[in-house]
Coordinates of N, CA and C in Angstrom, one line a residue:
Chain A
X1 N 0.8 -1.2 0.0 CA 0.0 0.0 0.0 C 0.9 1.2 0.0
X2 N 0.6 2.2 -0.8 CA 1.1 3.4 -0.7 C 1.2 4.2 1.1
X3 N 2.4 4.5 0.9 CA 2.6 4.7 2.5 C 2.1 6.5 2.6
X4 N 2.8 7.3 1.6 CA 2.7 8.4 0.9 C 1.6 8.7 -0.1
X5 N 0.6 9.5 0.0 CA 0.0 9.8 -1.0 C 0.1 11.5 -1.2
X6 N 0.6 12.1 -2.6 CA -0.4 13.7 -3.2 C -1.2 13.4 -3.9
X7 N -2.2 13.9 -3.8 CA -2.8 13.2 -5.2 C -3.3 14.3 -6.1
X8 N -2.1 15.8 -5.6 CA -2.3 16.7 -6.5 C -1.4 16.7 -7.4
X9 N -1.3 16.4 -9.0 CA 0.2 15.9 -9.7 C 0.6 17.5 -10.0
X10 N -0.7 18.6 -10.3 CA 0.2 20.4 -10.1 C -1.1 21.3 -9.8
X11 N -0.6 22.0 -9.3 CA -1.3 23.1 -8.4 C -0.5 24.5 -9.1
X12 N -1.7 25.8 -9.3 CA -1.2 26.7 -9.8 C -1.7 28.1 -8.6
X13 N -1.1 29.2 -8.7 CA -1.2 30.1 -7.8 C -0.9 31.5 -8.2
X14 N -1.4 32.1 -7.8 CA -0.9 33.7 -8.1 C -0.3 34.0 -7.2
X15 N 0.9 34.9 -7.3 CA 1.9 35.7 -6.4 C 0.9 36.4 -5.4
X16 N 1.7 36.0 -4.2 CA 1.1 36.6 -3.3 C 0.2 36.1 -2.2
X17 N -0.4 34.9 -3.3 CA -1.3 34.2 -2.4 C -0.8 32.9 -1.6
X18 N -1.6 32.4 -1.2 CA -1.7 31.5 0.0 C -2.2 30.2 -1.0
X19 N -1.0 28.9 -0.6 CA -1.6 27.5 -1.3 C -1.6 26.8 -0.7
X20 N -2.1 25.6 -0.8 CA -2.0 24.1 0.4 C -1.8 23.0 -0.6
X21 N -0.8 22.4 -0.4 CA -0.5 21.2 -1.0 C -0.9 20.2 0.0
X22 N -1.6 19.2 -0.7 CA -2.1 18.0 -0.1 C -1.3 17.0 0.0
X23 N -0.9 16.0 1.4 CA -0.2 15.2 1.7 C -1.1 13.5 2.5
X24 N -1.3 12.8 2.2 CA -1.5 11.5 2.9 C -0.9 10.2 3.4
X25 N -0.7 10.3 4.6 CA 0.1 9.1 4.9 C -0.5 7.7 5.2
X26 N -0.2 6.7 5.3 CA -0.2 5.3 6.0 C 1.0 4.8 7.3
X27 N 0.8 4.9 8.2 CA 1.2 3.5 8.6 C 0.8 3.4 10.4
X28 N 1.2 2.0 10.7 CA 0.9 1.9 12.6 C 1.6 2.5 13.4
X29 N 2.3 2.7 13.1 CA 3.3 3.6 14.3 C 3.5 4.4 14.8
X30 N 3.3 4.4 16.1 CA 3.8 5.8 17.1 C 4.2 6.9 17.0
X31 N 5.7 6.7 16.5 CA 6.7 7.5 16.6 C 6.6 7.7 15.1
X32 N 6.2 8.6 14.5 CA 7.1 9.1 12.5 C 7.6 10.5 13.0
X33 N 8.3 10.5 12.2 CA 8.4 12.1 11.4 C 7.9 12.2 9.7
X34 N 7.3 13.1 9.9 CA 6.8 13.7 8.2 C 7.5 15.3 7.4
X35 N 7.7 14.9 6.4 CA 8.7 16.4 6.0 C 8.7 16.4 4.5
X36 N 8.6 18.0 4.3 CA 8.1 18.6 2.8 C 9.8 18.8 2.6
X37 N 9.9 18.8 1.1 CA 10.8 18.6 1.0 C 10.6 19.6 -0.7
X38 N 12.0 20.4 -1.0 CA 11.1 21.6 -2.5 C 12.4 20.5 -3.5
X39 N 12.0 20.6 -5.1 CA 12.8 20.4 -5.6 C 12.9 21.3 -7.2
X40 N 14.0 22.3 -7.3 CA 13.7 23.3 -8.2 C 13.9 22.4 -9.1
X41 N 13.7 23.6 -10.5 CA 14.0 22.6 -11.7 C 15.7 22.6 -11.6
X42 N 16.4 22.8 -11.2 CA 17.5 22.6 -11.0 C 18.0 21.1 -10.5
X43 N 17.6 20.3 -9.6 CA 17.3 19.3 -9.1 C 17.5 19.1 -8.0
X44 N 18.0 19.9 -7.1 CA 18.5 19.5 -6.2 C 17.2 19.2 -5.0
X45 N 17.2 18.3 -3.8 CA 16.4 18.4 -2.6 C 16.7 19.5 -1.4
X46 N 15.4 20.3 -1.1 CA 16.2 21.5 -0.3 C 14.4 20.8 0.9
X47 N 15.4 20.8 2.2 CA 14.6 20.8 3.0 C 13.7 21.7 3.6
X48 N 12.4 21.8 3.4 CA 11.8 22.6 4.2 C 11.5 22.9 5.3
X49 N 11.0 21.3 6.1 CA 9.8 22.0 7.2 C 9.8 20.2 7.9
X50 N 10.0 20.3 8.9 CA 9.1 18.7 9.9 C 8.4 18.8 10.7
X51 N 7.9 17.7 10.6 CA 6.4 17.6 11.8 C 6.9 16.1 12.7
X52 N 6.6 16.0 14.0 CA 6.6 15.0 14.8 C 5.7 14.2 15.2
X53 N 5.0 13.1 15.2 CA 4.2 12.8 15.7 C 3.7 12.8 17.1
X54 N 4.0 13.4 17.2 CA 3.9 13.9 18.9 C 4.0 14.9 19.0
X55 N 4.0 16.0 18.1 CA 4.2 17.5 18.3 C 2.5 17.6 18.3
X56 N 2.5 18.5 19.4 CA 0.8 19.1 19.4 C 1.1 20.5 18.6
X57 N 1.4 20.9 18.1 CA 1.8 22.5 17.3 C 2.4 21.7 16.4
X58 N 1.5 22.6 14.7 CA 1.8 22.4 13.7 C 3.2 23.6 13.5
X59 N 3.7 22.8 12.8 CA 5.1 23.3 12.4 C 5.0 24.5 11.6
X60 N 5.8 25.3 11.9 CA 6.5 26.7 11.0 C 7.5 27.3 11.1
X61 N 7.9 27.3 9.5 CA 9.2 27.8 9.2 C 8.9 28.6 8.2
X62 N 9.5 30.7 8.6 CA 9.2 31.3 7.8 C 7.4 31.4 7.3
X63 N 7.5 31.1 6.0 CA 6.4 31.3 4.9 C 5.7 30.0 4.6
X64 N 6.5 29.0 5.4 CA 5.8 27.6 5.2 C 5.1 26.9 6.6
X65 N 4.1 26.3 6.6 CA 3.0 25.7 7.4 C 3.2 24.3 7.5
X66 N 2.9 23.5 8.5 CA 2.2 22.0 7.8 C 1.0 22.2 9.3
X67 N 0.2 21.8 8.0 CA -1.1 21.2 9.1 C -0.9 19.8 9.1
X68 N -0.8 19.9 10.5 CA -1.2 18.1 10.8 C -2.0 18.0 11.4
X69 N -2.9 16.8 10.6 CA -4.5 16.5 11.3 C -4.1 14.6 11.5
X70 N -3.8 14.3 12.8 CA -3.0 13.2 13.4 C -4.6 12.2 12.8
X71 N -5.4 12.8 13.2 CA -6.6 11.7 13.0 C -6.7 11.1 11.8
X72 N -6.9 12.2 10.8 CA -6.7 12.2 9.6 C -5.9 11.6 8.8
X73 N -4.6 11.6 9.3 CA -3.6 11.5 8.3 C -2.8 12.3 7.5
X74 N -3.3 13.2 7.6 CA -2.6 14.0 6.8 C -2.0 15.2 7.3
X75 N -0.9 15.7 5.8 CA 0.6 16.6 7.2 C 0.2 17.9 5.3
X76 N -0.5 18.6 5.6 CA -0.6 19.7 4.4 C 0.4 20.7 4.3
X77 N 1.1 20.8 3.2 CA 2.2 21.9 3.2 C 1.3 23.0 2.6
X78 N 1.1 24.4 3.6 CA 0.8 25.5 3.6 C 1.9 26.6 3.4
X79 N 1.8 27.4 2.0 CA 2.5 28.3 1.5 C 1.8 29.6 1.8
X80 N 2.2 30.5 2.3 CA 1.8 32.0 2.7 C 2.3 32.2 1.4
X81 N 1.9 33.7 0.6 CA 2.6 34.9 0.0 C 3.5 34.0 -0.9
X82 N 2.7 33.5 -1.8 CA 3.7 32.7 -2.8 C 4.4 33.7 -3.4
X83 N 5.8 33.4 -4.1 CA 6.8 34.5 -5.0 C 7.1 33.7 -5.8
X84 N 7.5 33.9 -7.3 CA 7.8 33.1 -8.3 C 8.5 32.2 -8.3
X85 N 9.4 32.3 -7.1 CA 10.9 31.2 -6.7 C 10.2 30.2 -6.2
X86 N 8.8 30.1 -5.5 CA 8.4 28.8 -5.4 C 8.0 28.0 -6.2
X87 N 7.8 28.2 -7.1 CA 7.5 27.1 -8.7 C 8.5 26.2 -8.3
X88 N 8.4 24.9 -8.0 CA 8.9 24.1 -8.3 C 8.2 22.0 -8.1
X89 N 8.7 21.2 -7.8 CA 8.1 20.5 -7.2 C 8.8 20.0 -5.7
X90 N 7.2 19.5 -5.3 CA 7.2 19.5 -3.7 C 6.9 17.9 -3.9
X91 N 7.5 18.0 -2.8 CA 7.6 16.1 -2.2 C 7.4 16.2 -0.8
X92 N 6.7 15.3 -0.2 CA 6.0 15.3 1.2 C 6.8 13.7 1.8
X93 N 7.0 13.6 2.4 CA 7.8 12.0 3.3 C 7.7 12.0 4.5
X94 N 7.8 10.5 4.6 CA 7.8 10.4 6.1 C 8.9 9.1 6.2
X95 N 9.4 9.6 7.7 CA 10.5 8.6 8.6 C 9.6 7.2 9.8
X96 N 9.9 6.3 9.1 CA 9.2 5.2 10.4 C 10.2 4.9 11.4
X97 N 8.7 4.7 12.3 CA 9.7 4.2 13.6 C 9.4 3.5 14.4
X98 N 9.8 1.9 13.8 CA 9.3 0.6 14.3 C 11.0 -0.2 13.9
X99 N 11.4 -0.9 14.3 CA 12.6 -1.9 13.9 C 13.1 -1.7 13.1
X100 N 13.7 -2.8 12.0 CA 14.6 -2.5 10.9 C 14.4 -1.5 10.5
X101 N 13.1 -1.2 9.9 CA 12.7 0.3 9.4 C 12.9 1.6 9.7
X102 N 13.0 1.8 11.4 CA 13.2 2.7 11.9 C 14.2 3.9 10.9
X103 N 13.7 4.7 10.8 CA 14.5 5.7 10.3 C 14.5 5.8 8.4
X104 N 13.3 4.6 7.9 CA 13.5 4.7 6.7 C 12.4 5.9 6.1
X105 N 13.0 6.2 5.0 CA 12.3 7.4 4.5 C 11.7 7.3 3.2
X106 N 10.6 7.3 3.2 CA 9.7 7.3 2.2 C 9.0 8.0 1.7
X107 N 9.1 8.8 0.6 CA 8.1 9.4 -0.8 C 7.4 9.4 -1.1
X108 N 6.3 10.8 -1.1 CA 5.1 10.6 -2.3 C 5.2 11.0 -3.3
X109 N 4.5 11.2 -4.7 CA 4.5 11.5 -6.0 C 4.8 13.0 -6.6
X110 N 5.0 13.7 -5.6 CA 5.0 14.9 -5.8 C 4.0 15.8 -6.1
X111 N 4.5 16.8 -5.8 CA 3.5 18.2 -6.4 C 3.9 19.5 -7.4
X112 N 3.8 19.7 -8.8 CA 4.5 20.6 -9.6 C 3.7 21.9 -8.9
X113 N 4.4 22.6 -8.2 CA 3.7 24.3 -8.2 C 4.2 25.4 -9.3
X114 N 3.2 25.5 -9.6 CA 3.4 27.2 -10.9 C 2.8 28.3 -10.2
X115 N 3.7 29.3 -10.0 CA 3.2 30.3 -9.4 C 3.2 31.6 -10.5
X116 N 2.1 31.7 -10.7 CA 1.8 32.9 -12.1 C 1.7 34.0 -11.1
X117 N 2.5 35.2 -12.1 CA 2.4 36.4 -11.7 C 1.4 37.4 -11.8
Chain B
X1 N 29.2 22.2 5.9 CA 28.0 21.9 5.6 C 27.8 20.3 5.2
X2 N 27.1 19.7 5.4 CA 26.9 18.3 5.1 C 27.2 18.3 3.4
X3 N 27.5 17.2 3.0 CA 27.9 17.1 1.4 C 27.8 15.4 1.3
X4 N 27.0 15.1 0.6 CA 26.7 13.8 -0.1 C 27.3 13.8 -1.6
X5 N 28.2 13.4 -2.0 CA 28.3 12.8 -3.8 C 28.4 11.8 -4.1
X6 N 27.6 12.4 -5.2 CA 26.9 10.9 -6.1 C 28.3 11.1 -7.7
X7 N 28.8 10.2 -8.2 CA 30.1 10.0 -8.9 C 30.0 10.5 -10.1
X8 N 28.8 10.3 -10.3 CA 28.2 11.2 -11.5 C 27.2 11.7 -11.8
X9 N 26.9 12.5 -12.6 CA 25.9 13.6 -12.9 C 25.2 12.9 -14.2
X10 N 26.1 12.3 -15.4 CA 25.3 12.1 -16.2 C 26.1 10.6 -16.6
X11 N 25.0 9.2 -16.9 CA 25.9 8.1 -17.3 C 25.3 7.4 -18.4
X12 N 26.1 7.1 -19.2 CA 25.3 6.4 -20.6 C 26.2 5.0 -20.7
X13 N 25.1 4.1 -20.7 CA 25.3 2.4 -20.1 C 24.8 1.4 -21.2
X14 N 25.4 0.5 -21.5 CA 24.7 -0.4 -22.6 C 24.0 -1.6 -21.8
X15 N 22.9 -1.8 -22.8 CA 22.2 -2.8 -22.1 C 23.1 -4.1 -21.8
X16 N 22.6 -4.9 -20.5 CA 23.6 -5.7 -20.0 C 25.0 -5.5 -19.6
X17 N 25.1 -4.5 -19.3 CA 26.3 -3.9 -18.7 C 26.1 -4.0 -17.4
X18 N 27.3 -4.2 -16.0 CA 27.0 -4.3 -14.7 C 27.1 -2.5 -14.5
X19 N 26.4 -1.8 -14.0 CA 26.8 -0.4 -13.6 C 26.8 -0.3 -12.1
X20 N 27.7 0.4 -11.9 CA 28.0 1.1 -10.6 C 27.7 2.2 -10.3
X21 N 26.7 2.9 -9.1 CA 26.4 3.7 -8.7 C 27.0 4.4 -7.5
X22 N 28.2 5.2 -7.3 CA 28.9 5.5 -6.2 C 28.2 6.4 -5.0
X23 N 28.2 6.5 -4.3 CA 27.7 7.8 -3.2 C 28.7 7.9 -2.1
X24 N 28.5 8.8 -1.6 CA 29.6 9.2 -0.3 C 29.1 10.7 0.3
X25 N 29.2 10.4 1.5 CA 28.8 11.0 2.4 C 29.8 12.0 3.4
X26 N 30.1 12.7 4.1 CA 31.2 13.1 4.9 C 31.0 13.5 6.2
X27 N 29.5 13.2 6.5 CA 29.0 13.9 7.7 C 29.2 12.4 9.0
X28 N 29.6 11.0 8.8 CA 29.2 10.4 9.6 C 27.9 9.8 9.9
X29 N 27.0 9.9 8.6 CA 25.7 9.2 8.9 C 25.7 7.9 9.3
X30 N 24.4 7.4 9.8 CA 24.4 5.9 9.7 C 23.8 5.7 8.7
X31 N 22.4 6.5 8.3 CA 21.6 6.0 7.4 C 22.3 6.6 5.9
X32 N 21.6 5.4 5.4 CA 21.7 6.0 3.4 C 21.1 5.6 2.9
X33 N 20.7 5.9 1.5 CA 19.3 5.8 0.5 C 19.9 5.9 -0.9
X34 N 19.2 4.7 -1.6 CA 18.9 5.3 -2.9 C 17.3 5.0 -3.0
X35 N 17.4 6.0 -3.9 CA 15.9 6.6 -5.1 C 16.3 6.5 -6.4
X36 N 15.0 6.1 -7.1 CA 14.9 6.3 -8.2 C 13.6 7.5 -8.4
X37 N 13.9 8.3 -9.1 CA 12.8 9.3 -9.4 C 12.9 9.4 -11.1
X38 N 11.2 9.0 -11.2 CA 10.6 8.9 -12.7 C 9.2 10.2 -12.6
X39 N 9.0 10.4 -13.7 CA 8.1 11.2 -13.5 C 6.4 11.2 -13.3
X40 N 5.6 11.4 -12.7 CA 4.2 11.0 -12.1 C 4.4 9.9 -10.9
X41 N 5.9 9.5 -10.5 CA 6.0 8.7 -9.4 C 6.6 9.0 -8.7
X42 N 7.3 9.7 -8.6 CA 8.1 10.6 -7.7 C 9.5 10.0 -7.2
X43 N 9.5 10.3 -5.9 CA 10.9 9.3 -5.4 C 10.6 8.0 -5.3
X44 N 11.5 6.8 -5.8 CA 10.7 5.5 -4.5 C 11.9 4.7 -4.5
X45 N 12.1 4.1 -3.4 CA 13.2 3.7 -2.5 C 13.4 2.5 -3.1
X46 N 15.0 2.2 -3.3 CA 15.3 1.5 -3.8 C 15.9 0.2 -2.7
X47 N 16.8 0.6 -2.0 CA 17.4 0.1 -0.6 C 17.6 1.2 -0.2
X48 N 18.0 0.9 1.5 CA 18.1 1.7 2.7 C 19.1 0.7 3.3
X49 N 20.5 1.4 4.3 CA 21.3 0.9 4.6 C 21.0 1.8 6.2
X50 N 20.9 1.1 6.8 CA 21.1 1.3 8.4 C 22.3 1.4 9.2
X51 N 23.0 0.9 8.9 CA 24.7 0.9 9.3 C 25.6 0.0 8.4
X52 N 26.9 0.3 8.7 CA 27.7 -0.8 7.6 C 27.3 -2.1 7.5
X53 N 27.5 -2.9 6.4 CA 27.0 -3.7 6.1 C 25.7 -4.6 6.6
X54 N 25.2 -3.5 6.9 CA 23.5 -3.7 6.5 C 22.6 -2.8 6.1
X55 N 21.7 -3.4 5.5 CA 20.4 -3.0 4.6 C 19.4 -3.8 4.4
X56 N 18.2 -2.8 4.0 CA 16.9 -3.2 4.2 C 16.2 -2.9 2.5
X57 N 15.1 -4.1 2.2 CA 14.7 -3.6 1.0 C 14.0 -2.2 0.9
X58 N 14.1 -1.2 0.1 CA 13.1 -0.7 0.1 C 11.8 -0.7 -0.9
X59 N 11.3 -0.5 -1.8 CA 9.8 -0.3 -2.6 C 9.7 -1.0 -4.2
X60 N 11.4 -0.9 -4.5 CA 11.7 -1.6 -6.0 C 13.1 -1.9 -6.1
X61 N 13.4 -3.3 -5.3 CA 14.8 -3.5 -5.2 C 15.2 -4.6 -6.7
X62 N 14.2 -4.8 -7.5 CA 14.4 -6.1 -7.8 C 15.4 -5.4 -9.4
X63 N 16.3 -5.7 -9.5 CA 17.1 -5.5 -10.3 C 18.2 -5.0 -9.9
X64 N 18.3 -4.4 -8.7 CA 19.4 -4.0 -7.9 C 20.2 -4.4 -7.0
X65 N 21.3 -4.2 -6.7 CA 22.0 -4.7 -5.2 C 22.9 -3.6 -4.4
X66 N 23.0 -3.5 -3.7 CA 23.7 -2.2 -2.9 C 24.9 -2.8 -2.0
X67 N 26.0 -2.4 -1.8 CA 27.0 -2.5 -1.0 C 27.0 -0.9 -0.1
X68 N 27.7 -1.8 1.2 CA 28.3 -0.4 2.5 C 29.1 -1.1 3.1
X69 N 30.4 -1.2 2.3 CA 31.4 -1.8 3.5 C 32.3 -0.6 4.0
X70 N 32.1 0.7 3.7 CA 32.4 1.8 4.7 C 31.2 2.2 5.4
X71 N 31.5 3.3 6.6 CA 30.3 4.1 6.7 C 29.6 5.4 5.8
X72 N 31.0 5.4 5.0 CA 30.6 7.0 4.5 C 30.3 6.6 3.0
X73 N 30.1 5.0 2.4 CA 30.0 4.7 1.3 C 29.1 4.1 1.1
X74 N 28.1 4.1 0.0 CA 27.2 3.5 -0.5 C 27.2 3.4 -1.7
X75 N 27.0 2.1 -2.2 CA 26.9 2.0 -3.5 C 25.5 1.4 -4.2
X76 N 25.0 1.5 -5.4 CA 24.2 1.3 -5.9 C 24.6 0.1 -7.2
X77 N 24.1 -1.4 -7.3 CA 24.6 -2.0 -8.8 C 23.4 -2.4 -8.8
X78 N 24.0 -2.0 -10.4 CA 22.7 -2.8 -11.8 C 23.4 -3.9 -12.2
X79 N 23.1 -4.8 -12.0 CA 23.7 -6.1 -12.5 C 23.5 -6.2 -13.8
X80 N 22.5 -6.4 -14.1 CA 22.5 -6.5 -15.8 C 21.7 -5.0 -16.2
X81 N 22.4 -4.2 -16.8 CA 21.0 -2.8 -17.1 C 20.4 -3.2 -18.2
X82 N 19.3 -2.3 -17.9 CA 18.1 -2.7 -18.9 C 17.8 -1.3 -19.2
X83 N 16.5 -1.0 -20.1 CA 16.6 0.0 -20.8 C 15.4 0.8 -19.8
X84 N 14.5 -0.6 -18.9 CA 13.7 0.2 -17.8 C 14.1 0.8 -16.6
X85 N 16.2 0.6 -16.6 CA 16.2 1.5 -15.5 C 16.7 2.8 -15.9
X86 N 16.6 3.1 -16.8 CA 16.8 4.6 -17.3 C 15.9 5.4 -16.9
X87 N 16.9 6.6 -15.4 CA 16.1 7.0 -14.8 C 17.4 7.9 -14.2
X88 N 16.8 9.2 -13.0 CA 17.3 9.3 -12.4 C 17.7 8.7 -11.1
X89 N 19.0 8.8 -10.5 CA 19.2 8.0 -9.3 C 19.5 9.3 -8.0
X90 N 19.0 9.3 -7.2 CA 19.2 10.1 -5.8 C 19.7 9.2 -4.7
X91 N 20.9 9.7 -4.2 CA 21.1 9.0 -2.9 C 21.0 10.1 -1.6
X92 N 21.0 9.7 -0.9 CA 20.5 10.7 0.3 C 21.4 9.7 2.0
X93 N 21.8 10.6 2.5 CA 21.9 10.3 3.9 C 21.6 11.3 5.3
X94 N 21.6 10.9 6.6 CA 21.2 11.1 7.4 C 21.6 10.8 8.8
X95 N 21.4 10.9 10.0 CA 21.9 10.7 11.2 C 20.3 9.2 11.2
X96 N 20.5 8.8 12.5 CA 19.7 7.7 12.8 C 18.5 8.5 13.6
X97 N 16.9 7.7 12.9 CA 16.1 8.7 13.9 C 15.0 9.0 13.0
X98 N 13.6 9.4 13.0 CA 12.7 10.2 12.9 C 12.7 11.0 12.4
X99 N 13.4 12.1 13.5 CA 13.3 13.1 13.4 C 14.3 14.2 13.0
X100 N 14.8 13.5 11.9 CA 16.0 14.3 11.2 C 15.8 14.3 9.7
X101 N 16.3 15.3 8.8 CA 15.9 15.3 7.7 C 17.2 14.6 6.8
X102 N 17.3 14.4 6.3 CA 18.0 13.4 4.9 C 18.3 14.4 4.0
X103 N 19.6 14.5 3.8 CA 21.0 15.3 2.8 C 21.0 14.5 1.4
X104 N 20.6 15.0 0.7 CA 20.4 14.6 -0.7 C 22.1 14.8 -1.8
X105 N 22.5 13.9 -2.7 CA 23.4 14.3 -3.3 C 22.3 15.0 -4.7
X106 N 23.5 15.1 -5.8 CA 23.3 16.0 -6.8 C 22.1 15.6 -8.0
X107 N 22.0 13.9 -7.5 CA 21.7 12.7 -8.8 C 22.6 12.7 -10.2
X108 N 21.9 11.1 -10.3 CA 22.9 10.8 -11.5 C 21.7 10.3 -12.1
X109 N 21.9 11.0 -13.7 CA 20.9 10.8 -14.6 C 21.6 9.3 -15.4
X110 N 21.0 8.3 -15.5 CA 21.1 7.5 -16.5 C 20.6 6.8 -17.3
X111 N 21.1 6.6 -18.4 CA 20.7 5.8 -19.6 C 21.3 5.2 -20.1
X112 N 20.4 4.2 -20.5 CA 20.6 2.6 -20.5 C 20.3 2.4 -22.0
X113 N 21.1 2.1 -22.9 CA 20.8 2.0 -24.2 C 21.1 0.9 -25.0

């Protein structure tokens, strides 16, 4: 089963405004970490933002959000005041934390953001 | 600053060829990763190495085999390549934990022809 789900493949936005990228996870465990992750067209992975499962306060850094709804499943990357530099794609993951696995890190499909001016 | 390299940036491979995929790390991780990233699929885990000489499958190992007989080394082989692993490859490492985020190298684009 997909551990990771977006099941937005691109999201568009006007400068300035405010986006939410959609994230869904799976699994039994206690302990994860979940974390957005930008990748320009350049390629590189630039870390944004983590959430804990055990953090009662949703995470913020800067101009980026995650809502976490623990019940739910899902860890939303919330963009304030988009600027053209955020066009890129986003990737959402999570770290398990049960045995062998502990610490392994797993992918969703991404999300292409276009931010029109 | 943490620095992960991957040996190369761009590799062109003939089919049935063994390839090697290098990575290296300098920060002292335990954990390492490779990815393959295709596009509408995103990243997906190829193996994960937990400490030296061990590893765990990850999501699509089957064509692959990974070596870590350093700590700061990971490697990636294609035993026989095929023309469906023509892809990008990402390796990534990390401290042990949750709650830590994973240092990506540059990727290595290849093609398998």
């Amino acid at each position: 089963a997909q551990k990771i789900t977006q099941t937005q493949p691109g999201m568009f936005v006007q400068e300035k405004e405010a986006v939410t990228l959609d994230c869904t996870y799976d699994t039994s465990d206690q302990s994860y970490g979940l974390f957005w992750y930008k990748q320009p067209s350049s390629g590189e992975m630039i870390f944004l933002i983590y959430q804990g499962s055990y953090d009662e306060q949703n995470a913020t850094e800067g101009r980026y959000s995650l809502n976490f709804q623990k019940a739910r499943k899902s860890a939303n990357l919330v963009i304030s005041a988009s600027q053209l530099g955020d066009s890129a794609m986003y990737f959402c993951a999570m770290r398990e934390g049960w045995g062998t696995s502990y610490g392994k890190l797993t992918f969703g499909q991404g999300t292409i953001l276009t931010v029109h001016p | 600053d943490v620095k992960v390299t991957q040996s190369s940036r761009y590799l062109v491979k003939r089919t049935g060829e063994k390839v090697f995929l290098e990575c290296v790390q300098d920060m002292d991780h335990e954990n390492m990763f490779w990815y393959r990233q295709d596009p509408g699929l995103g990243l997906r885990l190829i193996y994960f190495s937990y400490d030296v000489k061990m590893k765990e499958k990850g999501d699509i190992p089957e064509g692959y085999s990974v070596s870590r007989e350093k700590k700061e080394r990971f490697s990636l082989i294609l035993e026989s390549a095929s023309t469906n692993q023509t892809s990008m490859y990402l390796c990534a490492s990390s401290v042990t934990g949750v709650a830590t985020e994973a240092f990506f190298g540059q990727g290595t684009r290849l093609t398998v022809v």
